[in-house]
Amino acid sequence: MTQQVQHGASLDWRAPTFPLAIAALVAPLAAVLQSKAMSPLGLVALLACILLARLRQGAWPWPRGAAFWSGMALAGWGALSALWAIDPRRSFSEGLTLIGMVLLAGAAAHAAAQDAPEQRWKLGGALLIGLGIGLAAALFDHLSGNALRAGVRGLQEVPASLAFGLKPAASVMALLLPLLAGAPLAPRWRIAALLLGLAILLAIPGDTAKLAAVAGILVAGAVALAPRRMPRVVAVALAAVLLATPALLAPAIGLIGARVERLPPSGIHRLLIWDFALGKAEEKPLTGWGMESARIIPGGEARPDPLRLGVADPNLLAWFTQPQLRLLPLHPHNGPLQIRLELGWVGAALAALALLMLGLAAARCAVPAAAAGALASGFVTFFASFGVWQNWWLCAAALALAMAAALPARR
């Protein structure tokens, strides 16, 4: 098929790729206005993609491959953890939710990858436009003191807490940004778009999102230079980091030692969270405490004690007198540690296997740089930010996976 046809064909609303293209146009701005909107948006787009594939192809696009089955194994282990979990109903529910998400992501990715190339080509353009709108809105909101999101909410005054809402949006856009490696642009303009998006993400709030964006662009660039070897290197590296992190956190905390008071109070709190979670993980090393149990781990409701790390500065000690502080909040703010705490070494091994298989699958995508870059960006966010099982983030990740599979080879 010629490049002229690729660019000139109209977007067919009956094509499986069509819902993904609409989501690519809408998701970045929706995330800026309300990050939780990623849940319904992602679910509707993935379901519509699957249903349209069934109507067009006459058969259900059943997912397949090692990445899918390893993801199902992890989700199944999470559901099984209800047998020993603190809150069996929550663990079983979260396990079933993850099973459904893996099924949706796998089926939509298979359906989109089988769509006509002229329809898949449009997805890169939709991503380019959607990210442009979302990044511009985020930058305007940041520079205007969050006036955009305050206006949408009908607020006369902008509360200080509203600034936090840009951080999840930045993480979503950092996840999608590497997919521009498959945008229908000349190479120099594609690079310019990636760098411009990175510059805007570096300018708005969200430290983890900044790191994720940098990681995604660097990995996408490395894979573009070595498309056969680098995805495998990335896959092995990410899986190894996931497995090794819980074992390395304790020595890292010890190395900080007397220098702990140089950290900001929130950083010291993070160390106390990790120290507590590591101790609890050792109590149930093989199976863990059950999926989504971090929020109700015994002792987690206690107040953090900075004296445990040798903190003596009165100003730092005063910060820890805030009544809302907990030794372990809803999650330990570290994905590998949360999996190790909740699902034990079995769950950690299954998660590492799923990550490895996803990385290897990225090498087989039509645009491996886009797929591997999005995987690296998502891993950084998983490593240091939200709870592992938050539905809105899982929907965003599933949507990015399907989009990565749908992007056609560049012409």
XYZ file of C-alpha atoms in Angstrom:
411
model
C 0.000 0.000 0.000
C 1.411 3.356 -0.911
C 2.170 6.148 1.460
C -0.418 8.293 -0.337
C -3.130 5.823 0.575
C -1.815 5.653 4.155
C -2.214 9.401 4.571
C -5.259 9.936 2.419
C -7.696 7.275 3.586
C -10.558 8.605 5.684
C -10.950 7.420 9.255
C -13.541 4.620 9.316
C -15.659 4.692 12.496
C -16.193 0.936 12.116
C -12.462 0.200 12.276
C -11.172 -1.322 15.563
C -8.541 1.416 15.707
C -11.169 4.170 15.646
C -11.981 4.111 19.404
C -8.262 4.180 20.203
C -7.799 7.221 17.970
C -10.687 9.002 19.691
C -9.182 8.134 23.076
C -5.799 9.444 21.901
C -7.449 12.756 21.015
C -9.379 13.041 24.282
C -7.275 11.343 26.973
C -4.529 13.949 27.556
C -6.969 16.830 28.062
C -9.330 14.625 30.079
C -6.439 13.656 32.357
C -5.596 17.324 32.908
C -9.163 18.175 33.869
C -9.686 15.030 35.987
C -7.230 12.120 36.006
C -9.896 9.671 37.228
C -11.588 10.125 33.853
C -9.011 7.669 32.489
C -11.038 4.788 33.964
C -14.254 5.197 31.930
C -12.374 6.523 28.913
C -9.978 3.591 28.812
C -12.638 0.963 29.433
C -14.991 2.315 26.754
C -12.189 2.617 24.167
C -10.866 -0.895 24.798
C -14.325 -2.486 24.772
C -15.326 -0.633 21.613
C -12.107 -1.720 19.899
C -12.862 -5.363 20.722
C -16.522 -5.165 19.672
C -15.689 -3.479 16.372
C -13.101 -6.172 15.656
C -15.779 -8.815 16.292
C -18.197 -7.080 13.925
C -15.634 -6.540 11.193
C -13.683 -9.775 11.384
C -16.482 -12.137 12.417
C -14.538 -13.536 15.368
C -13.503 -12.385 18.805
C -9.908 -11.121 18.971
C -8.792 -13.517 21.675
C -5.519 -12.373 23.261
C -2.482 -14.568 22.979
C 1.230 -14.681 23.648
C 3.547 -15.032 26.626
C 3.000 -11.455 27.804
C -0.746 -12.042 28.071
C -0.467 -15.350 29.908
C 2.151 -14.085 32.348
C -0.095 -11.095 33.087
C -2.997 -13.481 33.684
C -0.819 -15.554 36.012
C -0.035 -12.463 38.107
C -3.700 -11.419 38.202
C -4.758 -14.967 39.083
C -2.249 -15.078 41.946
C -3.647 -11.790 43.189
C -7.182 -13.208 43.204
C -5.944 -16.399 44.882
C -4.347 -14.315 47.638
C -7.879 -13.777 48.971
C -7.429 -17.156 50.680
C -4.926 -15.667 53.142
C -5.511 -11.918 52.811
C -6.445 -9.550 55.635
C -9.493 -8.439 53.621
C -10.393 -11.409 51.370
C -13.209 -9.581 49.595
C -10.983 -6.668 48.574
C -8.154 -8.933 47.424
C -10.484 -11.127 45.361
C -12.188 -8.096 43.834
C -8.883 -6.467 42.888
C -7.629 -9.752 41.445
C -10.730 -10.119 39.281
C -10.383 -6.498 38.180
C -6.808 -7.111 37.096
C -7.833 -10.280 35.251
C -10.426 -8.245 33.363
C -7.944 -5.488 32.607
C -5.375 -7.946 31.230
C -8.069 -9.548 29.071
C -9.226 -6.182 27.724
C -5.710 -4.924 27.040
C -4.626 -8.152 25.362
C -7.740 -8.465 23.196
C -7.702 -4.791 22.166
C -3.993 -4.948 21.324
C -4.586 -8.016 19.145
C -7.626 -6.433 17.474
C -5.860 -3.137 16.750
C -2.747 -4.837 15.405
C -4.935 -6.727 12.887
C -6.676 -3.584 11.642
C -6.047 -2.167 8.174
C -2.752 -0.228 7.949
C -4.442 2.889 6.573
C -6.602 3.050 9.711
C -3.739 2.330 12.114
C -1.748 5.134 10.490
C -4.300 7.658 11.725
C -3.630 6.752 15.354
C -0.210 8.422 15.349
C -1.754 11.661 14.121
C -4.459 11.489 16.778
C -1.805 11.018 19.456
C 0.094 14.017 18.144
C -2.975 16.265 18.243
C -4.261 14.928 21.563
C -0.928 15.317 23.337
C -0.518 18.787 21.863
C -3.875 19.847 23.318
C -3.270 18.165 26.664
C 0.239 19.519 27.144
C -0.854 23.031 26.173
C -3.754 22.854 28.641
C -1.474 21.587 31.413
C 1.061 24.337 30.795
C -1.641 27.008 30.753
C -3.170 25.651 33.945
C 0.216 25.645 35.666
C 1.164 29.160 34.561
C -2.275 30.534 35.459
C -2.198 29.166 38.994
C -4.537 26.275 38.136
C -7.221 28.641 36.853
C -8.299 26.203 34.127
C -9.110 23.329 36.469
C -10.597 25.676 39.041
C -12.907 27.111 36.376
C -14.008 23.663 35.245
C -14.879 22.852 38.859
C -16.736 26.146 39.346
C -14.384 27.290 42.121
C -14.174 31.003 42.873
C -10.889 30.574 44.733
C -8.103 28.143 43.877
C -7.188 25.881 46.816
C -3.492 25.053 47.221
C -4.298 21.342 47.007
C -5.544 21.723 43.420
C -1.966 21.925 42.114
C -1.490 18.250 43.012
C -4.003 17.249 40.345
C -1.588 18.058 37.539
C 0.830 15.350 38.672
C -1.348 12.370 37.643
C -2.101 14.109 34.341
C 1.613 14.612 33.743
C 2.189 10.898 34.389
C -0.462 9.956 31.819
C 1.087 12.244 29.203
C 4.596 10.998 30.039
C 3.267 7.478 29.399
C 1.813 8.430 26.011
C 4.630 10.725 24.869
C 7.020 7.982 23.594
C 4.236 6.746 21.313
C 4.930 9.812 19.177
C 7.870 7.791 17.857
C 5.185 6.332 15.581
C 3.680 9.687 14.551
C 3.238 10.308 10.790
C 5.968 12.943 10.611
C 9.350 13.306 9.003
C 12.098 12.099 11.379
C 13.308 15.589 12.332
C 9.756 16.749 13.145
C 9.073 13.577 15.088
C 12.151 14.235 17.225
C 11.109 17.866 17.633
C 7.639 16.817 18.829
C 9.119 14.406 21.363
C 11.538 17.012 22.708
C 8.872 19.715 22.887
C 6.582 17.404 24.816
C 9.448 16.533 27.160
C 10.222 20.231 27.718
C 6.616 20.959 28.720
C 6.504 17.983 31.094
C 9.718 19.201 32.702
C 8.081 22.610 33.226
C 4.904 21.444 34.998
C 4.561 19.790 38.446
C 5.306 16.115 38.969
C 8.839 14.928 39.776
C 8.059 11.290 38.988
C 6.391 12.294 35.714
C 9.527 14.229 34.758
C 11.702 11.166 35.384
C 9.227 8.968 33.520
C 9.220 11.271 30.508
C 13.026 11.392 30.394
C 13.253 7.599 30.728
C 10.663 7.063 28.004
C 12.408 9.375 25.535
C 15.866 7.944 26.268
C 14.677 4.354 25.855
C 12.742 5.218 22.692
C 15.883 6.811 21.250
C 18.078 3.856 22.191
C 15.617 1.371 20.676
C 15.356 3.441 17.497
C 19.132 3.112 17.107
C 19.194 -0.632 17.893
C 15.633 -1.960 17.378
C 16.540 -5.631 17.637
C 18.833 -5.659 20.664
C 17.714 -2.795 22.881
C 14.121 -3.912 23.604
C 15.529 -7.130 25.029
C 18.074 -5.228 27.093
C 15.332 -2.953 28.423
C 13.069 -5.915 29.219
C 15.755 -7.740 31.211
C 16.817 -4.563 33.003
C 13.285 -3.618 34.099
C 12.496 -7.149 35.294
C 15.771 -7.274 37.235
C 15.064 -3.906 38.889
C 11.607 -5.075 39.929
C 13.016 -8.194 41.592
C 16.045 -6.526 43.175
C 14.443 -3.361 44.561
C 13.030 -4.776 47.842
C 16.384 -6.371 48.646
C 18.282 -3.151 47.883
C 16.055 -0.703 49.767
C 17.233 -1.744 53.242
C 20.952 -1.253 52.453
C 20.095 2.041 50.738
C 18.332 3.294 53.876
C 21.341 2.260 55.942
C 23.782 4.051 53.637
C 21.957 7.340 54.104
C 22.668 7.082 57.824
C 23.702 10.375 59.424
C 22.885 12.264 56.230
C 19.169 11.615 56.658
C 18.574 15.150 57.963
C 19.671 16.558 54.608
C 16.500 15.125 53.073
C 13.193 17.016 53.019
C 10.652 15.833 55.612
C 8.617 14.043 52.942
C 11.757 12.152 51.919
C 12.381 11.054 55.506
C 8.748 9.959 55.729
C 9.216 7.907 52.565
C 12.212 6.138 54.131
C 10.170 5.312 57.231
C 7.384 3.926 55.036
C 9.837 1.688 53.192
C 11.510 0.545 56.407
C 8.160 -0.462 57.895
C 6.937 -2.161 54.689
C 10.182 -4.126 54.372
C 9.785 -5.426 57.887
C 6.191 -6.473 57.248
C 7.148 -8.137 53.961
C 9.643 -10.311 55.823
C 6.846 -11.610 58.035
C 5.160 -13.274 55.032
C 7.947 -13.611 52.458
C 6.465 -16.210 50.108
C 2.797 -15.285 49.733
C 2.540 -11.738 51.112
C -0.380 -10.209 52.981
C -2.860 -10.323 50.099
C -3.574 -8.104 47.118
C -4.342 -4.458 48.026
C -3.617 -5.127 51.716
C -0.993 -2.388 52.125
C -3.672 0.092 53.219
C -4.690 -2.094 56.190
C -1.403 -3.733 57.234
C -1.321 -4.108 61.042
C 0.667 -1.235 62.524
C 0.424 0.906 59.416
C -1.953 3.326 61.096
C 0.693 4.269 63.685
C 2.511 7.590 63.554
C 5.937 7.635 61.838
C 8.806 8.054 64.294
C 11.759 9.934 62.736
C 13.904 9.096 65.778
C 14.157 5.578 64.352
C 16.370 6.994 61.583
C 18.365 9.203 63.950
C 16.588 12.487 63.188
C 17.254 15.071 65.905
C 16.559 18.388 64.142
C 13.670 20.101 66.006
C 12.215 21.520 62.799
C 12.085 18.081 61.199
C 10.638 16.536 64.331
C 7.949 19.228 64.394
C 6.931 18.340 60.819
C 6.167 14.794 61.942
C 3.649 15.999 64.528
C 1.031 16.488 61.806
C -2.002 14.425 62.863
C -2.749 12.996 59.400
C 0.633 11.270 58.961
C 0.674 7.467 59.006
C 3.529 4.996 59.114
C 2.089 3.323 56.010
C -0.491 5.304 53.992
C -2.574 3.644 51.275
C 0.526 2.161 49.618
C 4.327 2.255 50.117
C 4.996 4.557 47.128
C 7.181 1.909 45.518
C 5.686 -0.584 43.087
C 8.181 -3.438 43.526
C 7.925 -3.141 47.312
C 4.115 -3.090 47.220
C 4.025 -6.274 45.147
C 6.583 -7.915 47.440
C 4.554 -6.861 50.513
C 1.166 -7.933 49.190
C 1.958 -10.903 46.928
C 5.285 -12.158 48.273
C 8.164 -13.534 46.282
C 5.752 -15.555 44.141
C 3.939 -12.402 43.072
C 7.207 -10.535 42.539
C 8.499 -13.335 40.294
C 5.260 -13.365 38.279
C 5.311 -9.565 37.944
C 8.931 -9.650 36.762
C 8.056 -12.357 34.246
C 5.120 -10.299 32.924
C 7.358 -7.241 32.603
C 10.020 -9.270 30.817
C 7.473 -10.667 28.358
C 6.050 -7.206 27.699
C 9.529 -5.919 26.929
C 10.182 -8.782 24.529
C 6.794 -8.190 22.894
C 7.782 -4.552 22.343
C 10.551 -5.759 20.042
C 7.915 -7.374 17.817
C 5.759 -4.254 17.519
C 5.798 -2.346 14.255
C 7.352 0.639 16.091
C 9.458 -0.940 18.864
C 10.835 2.441 19.956
C 7.325 3.645 20.818
C 6.351 0.470 22.669
C 9.599 0.173 24.648
C 9.607 3.892 25.480
C 6.056 3.754 26.838
C 6.945 0.643 28.855
C 9.970 2.374 30.402
C 7.957 5.494 31.232
C 5.191 3.441 32.816
C 7.718 1.490 34.863
C 9.199 4.662 36.377
C 5.713 5.772 37.449
C 4.987 2.277 38.808
C 8.309 2.360 40.666
C 7.909 5.627 42.539
C 4.409 7.043 42.436
C 0.856 5.664 42.572
C -0.514 2.498 44.096
C 0.048 -0.473 41.808
C -3.633 -1.397 41.501
C -5.229 2.039 41.048
C -7.904 1.539 38.393
C -7.451 4.832 36.563
C -3.721 4.153 36.130
C -4.274 0.543 35.041
C -6.756 1.820 32.424
C -4.211 4.361 31.177
C -1.533 1.650 30.945
C -3.877 -0.748 29.124
C -4.809 1.997 26.664
C -1.137 2.784 26.014
C -0.418 -0.918 25.459
C -3.183 -1.236 22.860
C -2.021 1.953 21.120
C 1.581 0.721 21.015
C 0.423 -2.502 19.371
C -1.725 -0.573 16.866
C 0.904 1.835 15.561
C 1.952 0.783 12.024
C 5.484 0.690 10.671
C 6.718 4.146 9.721
C 6.813 4.974 6.016
